[in-house]
Structure formats: structure tokens, C-alpha cells
mmCIF file of C-alpha atoms in Angstrom:
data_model
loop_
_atom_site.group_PDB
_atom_site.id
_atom_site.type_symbol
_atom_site.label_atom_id
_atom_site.label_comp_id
_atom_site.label_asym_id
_atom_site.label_seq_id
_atom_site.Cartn_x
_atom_site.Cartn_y
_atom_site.Cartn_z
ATOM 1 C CA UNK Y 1275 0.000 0.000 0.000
ATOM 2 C CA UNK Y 1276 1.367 3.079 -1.209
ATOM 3 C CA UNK Y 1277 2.435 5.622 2.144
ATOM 4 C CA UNK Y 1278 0.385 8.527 0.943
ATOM 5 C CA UNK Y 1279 -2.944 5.988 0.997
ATOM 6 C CA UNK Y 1280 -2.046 4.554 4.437
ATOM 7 C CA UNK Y 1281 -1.676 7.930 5.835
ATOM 8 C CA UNK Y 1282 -5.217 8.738 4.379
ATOM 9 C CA UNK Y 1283 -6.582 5.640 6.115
ATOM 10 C CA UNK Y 1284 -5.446 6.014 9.134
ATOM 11 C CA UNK Y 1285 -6.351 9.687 8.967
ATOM 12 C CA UNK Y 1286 -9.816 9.208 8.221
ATOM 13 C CA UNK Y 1287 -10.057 6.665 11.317
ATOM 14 C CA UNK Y 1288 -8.300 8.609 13.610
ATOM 15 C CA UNK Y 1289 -10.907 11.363 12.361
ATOM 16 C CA UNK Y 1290 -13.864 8.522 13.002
ATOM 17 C CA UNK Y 1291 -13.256 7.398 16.492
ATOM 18 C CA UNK Y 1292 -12.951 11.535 17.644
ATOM 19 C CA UNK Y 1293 -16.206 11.957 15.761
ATOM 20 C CA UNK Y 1294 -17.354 9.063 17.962
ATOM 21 C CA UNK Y 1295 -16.323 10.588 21.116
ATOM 22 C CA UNK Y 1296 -17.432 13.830 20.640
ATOM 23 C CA UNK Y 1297 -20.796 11.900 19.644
ATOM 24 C CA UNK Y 1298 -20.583 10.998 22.924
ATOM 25 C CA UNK Y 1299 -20.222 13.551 25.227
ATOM 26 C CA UNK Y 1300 -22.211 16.196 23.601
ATOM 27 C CA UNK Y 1301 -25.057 13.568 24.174
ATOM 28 C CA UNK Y 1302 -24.082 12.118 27.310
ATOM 29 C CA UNK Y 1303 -21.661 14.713 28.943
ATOM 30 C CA UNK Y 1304 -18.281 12.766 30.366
ATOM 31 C CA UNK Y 1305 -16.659 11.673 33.172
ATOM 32 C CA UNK Y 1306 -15.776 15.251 34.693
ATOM 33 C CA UNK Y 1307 -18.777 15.906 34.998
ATOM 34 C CA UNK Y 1308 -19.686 18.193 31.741
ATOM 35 C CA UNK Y 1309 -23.156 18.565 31.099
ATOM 36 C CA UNK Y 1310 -24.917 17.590 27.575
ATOM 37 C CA UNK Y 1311 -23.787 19.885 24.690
ATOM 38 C CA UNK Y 1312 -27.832 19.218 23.290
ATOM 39 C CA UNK Y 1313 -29.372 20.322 26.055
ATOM 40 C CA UNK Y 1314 -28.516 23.746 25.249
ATOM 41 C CA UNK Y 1315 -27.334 23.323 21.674
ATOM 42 C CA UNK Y 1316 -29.984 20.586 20.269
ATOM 43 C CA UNK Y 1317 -29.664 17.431 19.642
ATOM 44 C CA UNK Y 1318 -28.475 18.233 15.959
ATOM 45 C CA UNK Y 1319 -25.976 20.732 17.070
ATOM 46 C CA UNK Y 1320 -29.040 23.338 15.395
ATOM 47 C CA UNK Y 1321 -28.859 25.538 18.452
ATOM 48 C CA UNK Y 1322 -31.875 27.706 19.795
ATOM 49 C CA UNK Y 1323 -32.677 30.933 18.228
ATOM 50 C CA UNK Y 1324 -35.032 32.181 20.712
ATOM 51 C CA UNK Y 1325 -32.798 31.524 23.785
ATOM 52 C CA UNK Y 1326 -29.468 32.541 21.621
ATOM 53 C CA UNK Y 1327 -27.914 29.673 21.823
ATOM 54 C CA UNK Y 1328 -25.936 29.053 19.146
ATOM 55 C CA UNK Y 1329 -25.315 26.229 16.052
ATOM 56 C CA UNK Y 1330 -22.491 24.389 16.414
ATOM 57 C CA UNK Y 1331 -23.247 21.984 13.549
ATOM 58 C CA UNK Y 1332 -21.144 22.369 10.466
ATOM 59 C CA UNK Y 1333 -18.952 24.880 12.194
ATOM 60 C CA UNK Y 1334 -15.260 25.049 11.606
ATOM 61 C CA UNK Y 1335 -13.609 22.387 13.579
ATOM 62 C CA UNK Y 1336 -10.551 24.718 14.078
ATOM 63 C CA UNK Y 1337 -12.977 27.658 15.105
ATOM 64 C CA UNK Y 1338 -14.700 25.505 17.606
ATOM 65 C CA UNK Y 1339 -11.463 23.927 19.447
ATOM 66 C CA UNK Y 1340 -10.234 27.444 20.087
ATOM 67 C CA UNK Y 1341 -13.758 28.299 21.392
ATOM 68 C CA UNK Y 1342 -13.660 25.768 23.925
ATOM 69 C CA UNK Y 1343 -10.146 26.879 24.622
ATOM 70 C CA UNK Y 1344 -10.816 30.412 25.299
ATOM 71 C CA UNK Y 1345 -14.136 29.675 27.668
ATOM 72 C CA UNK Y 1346 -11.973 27.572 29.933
ATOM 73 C CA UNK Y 1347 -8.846 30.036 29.807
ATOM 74 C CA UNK Y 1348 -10.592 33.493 29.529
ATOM 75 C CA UNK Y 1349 -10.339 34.764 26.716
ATOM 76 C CA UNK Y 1350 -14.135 34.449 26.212
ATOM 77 C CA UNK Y 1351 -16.358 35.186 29.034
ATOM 78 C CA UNK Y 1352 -19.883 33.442 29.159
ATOM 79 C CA UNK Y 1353 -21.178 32.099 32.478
ATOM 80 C CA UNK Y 1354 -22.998 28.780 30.979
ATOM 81 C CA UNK Y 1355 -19.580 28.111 28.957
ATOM 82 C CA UNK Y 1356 -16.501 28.882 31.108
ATOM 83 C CA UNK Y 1357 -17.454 26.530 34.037
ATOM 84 C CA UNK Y 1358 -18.374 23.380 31.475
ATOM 85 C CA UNK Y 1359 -14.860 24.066 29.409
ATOM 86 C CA UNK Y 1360 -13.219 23.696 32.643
ATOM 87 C CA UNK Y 1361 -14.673 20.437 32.460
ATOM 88 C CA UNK Y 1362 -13.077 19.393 29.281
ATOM 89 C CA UNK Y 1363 -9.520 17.932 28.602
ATOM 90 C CA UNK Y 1364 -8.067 19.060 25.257
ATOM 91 C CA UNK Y 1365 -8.857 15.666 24.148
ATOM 92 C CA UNK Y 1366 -12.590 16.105 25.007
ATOM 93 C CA UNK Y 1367 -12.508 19.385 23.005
ATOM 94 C CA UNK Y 1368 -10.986 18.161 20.094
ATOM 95 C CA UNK Y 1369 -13.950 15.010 20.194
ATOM 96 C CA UNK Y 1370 -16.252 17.512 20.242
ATOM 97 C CA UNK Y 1371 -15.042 19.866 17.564
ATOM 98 C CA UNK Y 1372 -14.827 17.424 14.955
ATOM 99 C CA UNK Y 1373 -17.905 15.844 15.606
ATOM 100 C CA UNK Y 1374 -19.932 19.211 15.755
ATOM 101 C CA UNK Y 1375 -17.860 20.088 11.932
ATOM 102 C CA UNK Y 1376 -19.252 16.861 10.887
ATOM 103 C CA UNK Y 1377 -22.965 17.288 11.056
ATOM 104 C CA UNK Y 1378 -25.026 19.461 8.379
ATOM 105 C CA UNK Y 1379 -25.463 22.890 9.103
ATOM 106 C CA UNK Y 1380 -28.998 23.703 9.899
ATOM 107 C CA UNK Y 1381 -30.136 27.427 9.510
ATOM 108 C CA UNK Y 1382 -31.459 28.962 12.490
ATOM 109 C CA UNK Y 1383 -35.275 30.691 12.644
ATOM 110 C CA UNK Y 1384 -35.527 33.742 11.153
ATOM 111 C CA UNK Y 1385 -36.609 36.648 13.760
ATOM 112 C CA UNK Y 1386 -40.394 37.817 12.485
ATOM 113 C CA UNK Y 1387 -39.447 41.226 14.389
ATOM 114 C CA UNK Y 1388 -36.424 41.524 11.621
ATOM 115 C CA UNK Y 1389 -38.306 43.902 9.139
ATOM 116 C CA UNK Y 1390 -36.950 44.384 5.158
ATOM 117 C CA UNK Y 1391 -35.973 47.999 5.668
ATOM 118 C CA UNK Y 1392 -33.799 46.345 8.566
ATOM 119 C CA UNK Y 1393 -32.358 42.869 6.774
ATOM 120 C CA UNK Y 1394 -31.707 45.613 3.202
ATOM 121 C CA UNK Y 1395 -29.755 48.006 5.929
ATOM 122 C CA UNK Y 1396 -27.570 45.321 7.432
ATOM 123 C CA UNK Y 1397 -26.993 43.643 3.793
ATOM 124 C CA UNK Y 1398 -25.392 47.141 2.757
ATOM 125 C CA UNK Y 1399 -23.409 47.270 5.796
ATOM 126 C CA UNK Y 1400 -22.525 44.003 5.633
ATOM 127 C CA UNK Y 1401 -21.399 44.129 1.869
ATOM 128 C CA UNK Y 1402 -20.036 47.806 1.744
ATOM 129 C CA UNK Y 1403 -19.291 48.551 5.070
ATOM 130 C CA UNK Y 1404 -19.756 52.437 6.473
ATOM 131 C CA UNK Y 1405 -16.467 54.163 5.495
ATOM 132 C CA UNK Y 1406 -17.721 57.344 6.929
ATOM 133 C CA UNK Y 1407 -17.164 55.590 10.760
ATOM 134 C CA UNK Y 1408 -14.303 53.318 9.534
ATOM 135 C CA UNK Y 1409 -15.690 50.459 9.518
ATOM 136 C CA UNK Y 1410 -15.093 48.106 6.714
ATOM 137 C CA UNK Y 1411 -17.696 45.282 5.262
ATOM 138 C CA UNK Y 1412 -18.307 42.253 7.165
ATOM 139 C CA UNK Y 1413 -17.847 40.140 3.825
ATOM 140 C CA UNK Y 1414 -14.001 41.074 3.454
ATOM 141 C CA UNK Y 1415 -13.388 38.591 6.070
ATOM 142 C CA UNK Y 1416 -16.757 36.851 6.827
ATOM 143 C CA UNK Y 1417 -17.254 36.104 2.944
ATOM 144 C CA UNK Y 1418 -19.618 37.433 0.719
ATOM 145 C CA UNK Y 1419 -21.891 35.106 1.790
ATOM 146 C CA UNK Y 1420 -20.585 34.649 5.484
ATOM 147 C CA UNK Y 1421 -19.755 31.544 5.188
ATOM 148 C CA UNK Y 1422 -16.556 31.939 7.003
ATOM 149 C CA UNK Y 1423 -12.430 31.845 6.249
ATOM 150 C CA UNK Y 1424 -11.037 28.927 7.763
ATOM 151 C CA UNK Y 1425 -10.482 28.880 12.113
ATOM 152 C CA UNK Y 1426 -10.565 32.331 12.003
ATOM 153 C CA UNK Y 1427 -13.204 34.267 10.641
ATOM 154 C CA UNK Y 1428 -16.347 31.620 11.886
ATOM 155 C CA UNK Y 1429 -19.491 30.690 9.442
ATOM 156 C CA UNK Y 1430 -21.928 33.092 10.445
ATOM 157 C CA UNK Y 1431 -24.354 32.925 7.990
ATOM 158 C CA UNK Y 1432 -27.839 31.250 9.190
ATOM 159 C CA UNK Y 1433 -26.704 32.064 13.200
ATOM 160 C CA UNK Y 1434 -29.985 33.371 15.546
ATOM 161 C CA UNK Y 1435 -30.043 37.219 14.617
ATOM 162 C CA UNK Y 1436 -30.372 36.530 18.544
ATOM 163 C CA UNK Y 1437 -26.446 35.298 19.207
ATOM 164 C CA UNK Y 1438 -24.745 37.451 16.774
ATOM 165 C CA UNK Y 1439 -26.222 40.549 18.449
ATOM 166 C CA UNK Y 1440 -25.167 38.943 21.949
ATOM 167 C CA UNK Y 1441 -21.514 38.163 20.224
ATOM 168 C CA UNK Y 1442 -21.151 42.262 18.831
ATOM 169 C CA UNK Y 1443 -22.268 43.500 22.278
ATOM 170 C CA UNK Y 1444 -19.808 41.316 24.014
ATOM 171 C CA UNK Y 1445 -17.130 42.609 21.639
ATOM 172 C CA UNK Y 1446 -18.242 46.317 22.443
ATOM 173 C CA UNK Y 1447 -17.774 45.197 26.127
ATOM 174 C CA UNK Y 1448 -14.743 43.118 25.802
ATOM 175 C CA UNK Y 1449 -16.387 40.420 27.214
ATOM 176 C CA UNK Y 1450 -15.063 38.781 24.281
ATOM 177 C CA UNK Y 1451 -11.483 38.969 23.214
ATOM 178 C CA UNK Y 1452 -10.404 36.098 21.200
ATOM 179 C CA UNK Y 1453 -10.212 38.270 18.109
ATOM 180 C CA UNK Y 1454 -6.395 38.453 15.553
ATOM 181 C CA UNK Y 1455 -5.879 42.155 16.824
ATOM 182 C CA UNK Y 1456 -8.239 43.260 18.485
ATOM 183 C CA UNK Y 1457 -10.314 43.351 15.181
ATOM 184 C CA UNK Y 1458 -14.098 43.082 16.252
ATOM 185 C CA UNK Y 1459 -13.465 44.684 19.249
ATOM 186 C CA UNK Y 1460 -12.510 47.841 17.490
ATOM 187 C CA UNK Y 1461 -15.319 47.181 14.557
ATOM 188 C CA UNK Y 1462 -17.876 46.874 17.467
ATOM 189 C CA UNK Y 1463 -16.967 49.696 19.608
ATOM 190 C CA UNK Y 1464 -18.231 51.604 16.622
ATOM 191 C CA UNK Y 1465 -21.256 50.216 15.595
ATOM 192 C CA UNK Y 1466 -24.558 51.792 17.105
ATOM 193 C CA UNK Y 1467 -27.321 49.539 18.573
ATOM 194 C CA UNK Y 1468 -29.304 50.054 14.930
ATOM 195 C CA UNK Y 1469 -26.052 48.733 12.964
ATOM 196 C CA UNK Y 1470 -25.926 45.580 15.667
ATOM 197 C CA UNK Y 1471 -29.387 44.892 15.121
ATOM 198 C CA UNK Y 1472 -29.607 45.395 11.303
ATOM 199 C CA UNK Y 1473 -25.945 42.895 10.621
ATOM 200 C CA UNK Y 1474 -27.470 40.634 13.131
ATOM 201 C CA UNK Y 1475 -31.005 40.774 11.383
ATOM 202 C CA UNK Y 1476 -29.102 39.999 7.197
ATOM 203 C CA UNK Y 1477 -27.201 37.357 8.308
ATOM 204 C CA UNK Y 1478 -29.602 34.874 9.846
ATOM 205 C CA UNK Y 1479 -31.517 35.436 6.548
ATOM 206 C CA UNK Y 1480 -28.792 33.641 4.684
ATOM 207 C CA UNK Y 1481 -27.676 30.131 3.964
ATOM 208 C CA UNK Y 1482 -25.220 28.540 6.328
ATOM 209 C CA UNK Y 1483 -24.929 25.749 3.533
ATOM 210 C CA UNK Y 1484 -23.205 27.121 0.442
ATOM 211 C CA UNK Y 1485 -24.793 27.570 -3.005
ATOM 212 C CA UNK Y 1486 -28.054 26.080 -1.158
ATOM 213 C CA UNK Y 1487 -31.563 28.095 -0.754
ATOM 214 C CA UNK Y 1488 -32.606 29.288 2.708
ATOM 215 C CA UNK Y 1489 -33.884 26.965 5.369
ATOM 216 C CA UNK Y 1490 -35.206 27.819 8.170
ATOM 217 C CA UNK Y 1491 -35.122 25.898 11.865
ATOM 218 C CA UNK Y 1492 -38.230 26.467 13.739
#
């Protein structure tokens, strides 16, 4: 068997039996005592839109390991999240970072509050950006579509207009600091509550599935 296939093999198996553990714990919790991931984040990884939880299915695998990472060392402050990633080994986070990137992405509900005047004002922001204030487009990092650039720029196309509003005010307050640079924090710091709501409002309009029509997750 040539090397380069044998590698692949035992990749993919390596990659099957972390699946398999993550499978585990985010349905069963582990040994440490870490709760569930579906009780707060469904048991497709589809999170809740009306409680802002948010989707971890089909999410960068990179993204999420350094998520987990920064709840248990700081860098990221949520009170739900810090005390269960103190609960998990790198190992465990790993598990449950590939098997989260595994599942299909399902879109989150779409807010009825989010009117068109507000979805068409966050699309412009989010495509153009608002020069006048500095701040550049969402999409030269995000995508044009938001479907994410790698571990560091997360998928957040089809996210509850809910979380991303929760994730720009926690930038604003530097609750949340796990950004290359201090980038969002300096982007949020000058967006008003309109421009929060309005970015927050376009992008759980669109697609978190590529080149696929809206779906929406009641």
C-alpha cells in the first residue's frame, strides 16, 4: 500500500473514532462531569434561536477547538460556557469539535421582528461597510456570503439574529477577546445599537450551507 494511501486511512479513522467521542459527550456529557452539549445546543448541534444559543453543527472544527479553549482560559467570558470548558480535557474538546464540523449545518429561525428595511440596511453594511465611521464590510473577512475563512473568521451565515447581536455586544464590552488584533473589538466599539441589530437581522436570513436556498429551523 502506497504511504500517501495509508496515511489517508489512518487519517480518516483517527478522524472517526474523535467523531465518535465527541458523539458521545455532547449527548451524554463525560466523566468530569460536563453537562450535555444538546441540552442547550440541540440534539443536531441546530442551536436555539429564541434563547441565543448558538449552532455548532457544520462549524469550523478549528474555530470551535479554540472556542472551547478560550471559555476555559478566559479569553471568552460566558457564564454557561466557562465553568463546562473547565470540564473538558483538550482531548474532550478536540472530540467535540470534529464531531460538531461533521454534522449538516442547519439554519437557524428567522426573527419575524427583523423587518426588510432592517435585513436591506444590514446587507449594505454588511457588503459595503460604512467608510464614513471606519468600519469596513463584514464580507471582506466573513465572505460574501458569510460563510466563514477557515479557524478564524467563523461561518456566520444562518446564526440566531439573537447570538450574533449577543456576540457584537460582548465585543463592544470586551467580554469577548479572542479576536487576531483586536479586530471586532474595534469594529464593534463603533457600531450603534441600529447597525448591531440590522448585521445581526441579514445574516440569519442567509444560507449557512453554500450555493443552497434558505432553510429555516423552527
Amino acid at each position: 500500500m502506497p504511504l500517501q494511501v495509508l496515511f489517508a486511512c489512518l487519517a480518516m479513522l483517527t478522524g472517526s473514532v474523535c467523531a465518535q467521542s465527541g458523539e458521545k459527550i455532547a449527548k451524554a456529557g463525560n466523566a468530569a462531569g460536563a453537562p450535555a452539549c444538546v441540552t442547550c445546543h440541540g440534539p443536531s448541534g441546530q442551536g436555539q434561536s429564541t434563547t441565543g444559543f448558538p449552532r455548532l453543527a457544520g462549524m469550523n472544527a478549528g474555530y470551535l477547538v479554540r472556542q472551547l479553549q478560550n471559555f476555559q482560559d478566559g479569553a471568552r467570558v460566558n457564564p454557561i460556557m466557562g465553568p463546562v470548558a473547565k470540564l473538558l480535557s483538550a482531548a474532550d474538546r478536540q472530540a467535540l469539535a470534529t464531531y460538531y464540523a461533521g454534522l449538516p449545518a442547519i439554519d437557524a429561525a428567522v426573527s419575524p421582528a427583523a423587518t426588510a428595511t432592517t435585513v436591506a440596511s444590514g446587507e449594505t453594511f454588511a457588503q459595503n461597510g460604512n467608510w464614513s465611521k471606519g468600519l469596513p464590510a463584514c464580507a471582506q473577512c466573513h465572505g460574501t456570503k458569510g460563510l466563514g475563512v477557515g479557524a478564524t473568521f467563523p461561518k456566520i451565515a444562518g446564526q440566531s439574529s439573537l447570538y450574533l447581536s449577543n456576540q457584537l455586544l460582548a465585543w463592544q464590552a470586551g467580554t469577548r477577546k479572542n479576536d487576531p488584533m483586536g479586530l471586532m473589538h474595534g469594529i464593534a466599539l463603533k457600531l450603534s445599537a441600529s447597525d448591531v441589530s440590522a448585521v445581526a437581522a441579514y445574516y440569519a436570513t442567509l444560507s449557512s450551507v453554500a450555493d443552497k436556498p434558505r432553510s429555516a429551523n423552527p
